[in-house]
Amino acid sequence: MLELSILGFLYETPLHGYELRKRITALTGHVRPVGESTLYPAIKRLEKAGLLVRETRPGPAAAPRQVLTLTPAGRDELRRRLADAEGPEVTDENRWFTLLAFLRHLDDPAAQAVVLRRRLAFLEEPASFFYDDDRPLRAEELDDPFRHGILTVARATTQAELAWLRTTLNGLENA
């Protein structure tokens, strides 16, 4: 998801590494803080793959900055990753939010709808954090107030997301 974030933010505008790191941290930092030891190797991989380029530009002070710009291949790669998202990209909430932050860059509403339908299908499957053998437990079946709370909050979040997904899909499919 780090590479998706890099591609997504650079799709919007060229950035230097520090600014890119701040934006990624604002998006995912509460869950997965981004350190320089993680960010810069990912940037180098993307650069080596021809998905972004570095350019030295004057900084606001005396020191020049290395500004990162997405190449046309990088733009295509971002759109490919968005369109092909499935599995953990649509089932893991943190990955999903990262994907969702950049889904607007997938220009085709039908392609956006396909991705949203994958998330919708996942959310419509009965699930729980707690089970009795193979049967998912509901909040009302738990005596533990903390586990009850987890399931109550998860249900409310899921219901809100389902409503948003259905409304958004209706808009995309009727556009």
Coordinates of C-alpha atoms in Angstrom, one line a residue:
M1 CA 0.0 0.0 0.0
L2 CA 3.0 2.3 0.4
E3 CA 3.7 2.1 -3.3
L4 CA 0.1 2.8 -4.1
S5 CA 0.2 5.9 -1.8
I6 CA 3.4 7.1 -3.5
L7 CA 1.9 6.7 -6.9
G8 CA -1.4 8.2 -5.9
F9 CA 0.0 11.3 -4.3
L10 CA 2.5 11.9 -7.2
Y11 CA -0.4 11.4 -9.7
E12 CA -1.8 14.6 -8.2
T13 CA 1.4 16.7 -8.1
P14 CA 5.2 16.4 -8.1
L15 CA 6.5 16.3 -4.5
H16 CA 9.8 16.1 -2.7
G17 CA 10.3 13.2 -0.3
Y18 CA 9.6 15.0 2.9
E19 CA 6.2 16.4 1.7
L20 CA 5.3 12.9 0.3
R21 CA 6.1 11.3 3.6
K22 CA 3.9 13.9 5.4
R23 CA 1.0 13.2 3.1
I24 CA 1.3 9.4 3.4
T25 CA 1.6 9.7 7.2
A26 CA -1.5 11.9 7.3
L27 CA -3.4 9.2 5.3
T28 CA -2.1 6.0 7.0
G29 CA 0.3 7.1 9.8
H30 CA -2.1 6.3 12.6
V31 CA -2.0 2.7 11.5
R32 CA 1.3 2.3 9.8
P33 CA 3.8 5.1 10.4
V34 CA 6.1 5.7 7.4
G35 CA 9.7 6.1 8.2
E36 CA 12.5 7.2 5.9
S37 CA 13.9 3.7 6.0
T38 CA 10.7 2.4 4.4
L39 CA 9.8 5.3 2.1
Y40 CA 13.1 5.9 0.3
P41 CA 13.7 2.2 -0.7
A42 CA 10.1 2.1 -2.1
I43 CA 10.8 5.3 -4.0
K44 CA 14.0 3.8 -5.4
R45 CA 12.1 0.7 -6.5
L46 CA 9.5 2.8 -8.3
E47 CA 12.2 4.9 -9.9
K48 CA 14.2 1.8 -11.1
A49 CA 10.9 0.5 -12.6
G50 CA 10.5 3.7 -14.6
L51 CA 7.4 4.8 -12.7
L52 CA 8.8 8.0 -11.3
V53 CA 11.7 10.3 -11.9
R54 CA 13.7 12.7 -9.7
E55 CA 14.6 16.2 -10.6
T56 CA 16.7 18.6 -8.6
R57 CA 14.9 21.9 -8.1
P58 CA 15.8 25.0 -6.0
G59 CA 14.4 24.8 -2.5
P60 CA 12.6 27.6 -0.7
A61 CA 15.8 28.2 1.2
A62 CA 19.3 27.7 -0.1
A63 CA 19.3 23.9 -0.3
P64 CA 18.0 22.3 -3.6
R65 CA 15.4 19.6 -3.3
Q66 CA 14.9 16.3 -5.1
V67 CA 11.4 16.5 -6.5
L68 CA 9.6 13.3 -7.5
T69 CA 7.4 13.2 -10.6
L70 CA 5.2 10.4 -11.9
T71 CA 6.0 9.2 -15.4
P72 CA 3.3 8.2 -17.9
A73 CA 4.1 4.6 -17.0
G74 CA 3.7 5.5 -13.4
R75 CA 0.3 7.0 -14.1
D76 CA -0.7 3.8 -16.0
E77 CA 0.6 1.6 -13.2
L78 CA -1.5 3.5 -10.6
R79 CA -4.7 3.1 -12.7
R80 CA -3.9 -0.6 -13.2
R81 CA -3.4 -1.2 -9.5
L82 CA -6.7 0.6 -8.7
A83 CA -8.6 -1.4 -11.3
D84 CA -7.1 -4.7 -10.3
A85 CA -7.6 -4.3 -6.6
E86 CA -9.1 -7.4 -4.9
G87 CA -8.4 -9.6 -2.0
P88 CA -6.7 -7.8 0.9
E89 CA -7.0 -4.5 -0.9
V90 CA -10.7 -4.6 -0.6
T91 CA -11.1 -6.7 2.6
D92 CA -8.5 -5.0 4.9
E93 CA -10.0 -1.7 6.1
N94 CA -6.7 0.1 6.1
R95 CA -5.7 -1.0 2.7
W96 CA -9.2 -0.2 1.5
F97 CA -9.1 3.4 2.8
T98 CA -5.7 3.9 1.0
L99 CA -7.2 2.5 -2.2
L100 CA -10.3 4.6 -1.8
A101 CA -8.2 7.8 -1.4
F102 CA -7.0 7.4 -5.0
L103 CA -9.9 5.6 -6.7
R104 CA -10.9 8.9 -8.4
H105 CA -7.8 8.6 -10.5
L106 CA -9.4 5.6 -12.2
D107 CA -11.1 7.7 -14.8
D108 CA -13.8 5.2 -16.0
P109 CA -16.9 5.2 -13.7
A110 CA -17.6 1.5 -14.7
A111 CA -14.2 0.5 -13.6
Q112 CA -14.6 2.4 -10.3
A113 CA -17.9 0.6 -9.9
V114 CA -16.3 -2.8 -10.4
V115 CA -13.9 -2.1 -7.5
L116 CA -16.7 -0.8 -5.3
R117 CA -18.8 -3.9 -6.0
R118 CA -15.9 -6.1 -4.8
R119 CA -16.0 -4.2 -1.5
L120 CA -19.8 -4.5 -1.4
A121 CA -19.7 -8.2 -1.9
F122 CA -17.1 -8.6 0.9
L123 CA -19.2 -6.5 3.3
E124 CA -22.4 -8.4 2.5
E125 CA -20.9 -11.7 3.6
P126 CA -21.8 -12.6 7.2
A127 CA -18.8 -12.1 9.4
S128 CA -17.7 -11.4 12.9
F129 CA -14.5 -11.1 15.0
F130 CA -15.8 -13.9 17.2
Y131 CA -17.2 -17.3 16.4
D132 CA -19.0 -20.2 17.9
D133 CA -17.4 -23.0 15.9
D134 CA -18.0 -21.7 12.3
R135 CA -21.0 -19.5 13.2
P136 CA -20.3 -15.8 13.4
L137 CA -21.4 -14.3 16.7
R138 CA -23.5 -11.2 17.0
A139 CA -23.0 -8.5 19.6
E140 CA -26.3 -9.5 21.3
E141 CA -24.9 -13.0 21.9
L142 CA -21.9 -11.8 23.9
D143 CA -21.8 -11.1 27.7
D144 CA -18.4 -9.5 27.5
P145 CA -19.1 -5.7 27.2
F146 CA -15.8 -5.0 25.4
R147 CA -16.4 -7.6 22.7
H148 CA -20.0 -6.5 22.5
G149 CA -18.7 -3.0 21.9
I150 CA -16.3 -4.1 19.1
L151 CA -19.2 -5.8 17.3
T152 CA -21.6 -2.9 17.9
V153 CA -19.2 -0.3 16.5
A154 CA -18.2 -2.6 13.6
R155 CA -21.9 -3.1 12.7
A156 CA -22.6 0.6 12.7
T157 CA -19.5 1.3 10.6
T158 CA -20.4 -1.5 8.1
Q159 CA -24.0 -0.3 7.8
A160 CA -22.8 3.3 7.1
E161 CA -20.3 2.0 4.5
L162 CA -22.9 -0.2 2.9
A163 CA -25.3 2.8 2.5
W164 CA -22.5 4.9 1.0
L165 CA -21.4 2.1 -1.4
R166 CA -24.9 1.6 -2.6
T167 CA -25.5 5.3 -3.2
T168 CA -22.2 5.8 -4.9
L169 CA -22.6 2.7 -7.1
N170 CA -26.1 4.0 -8.1
G171 CA -24.5 7.3 -9.1
L172 CA -21.7 5.7 -11.0
E173 CA -23.9 3.2 -12.8
N174 CA -26.5 5.8 -13.8
A175 CA -23.9 8.4 -15.0

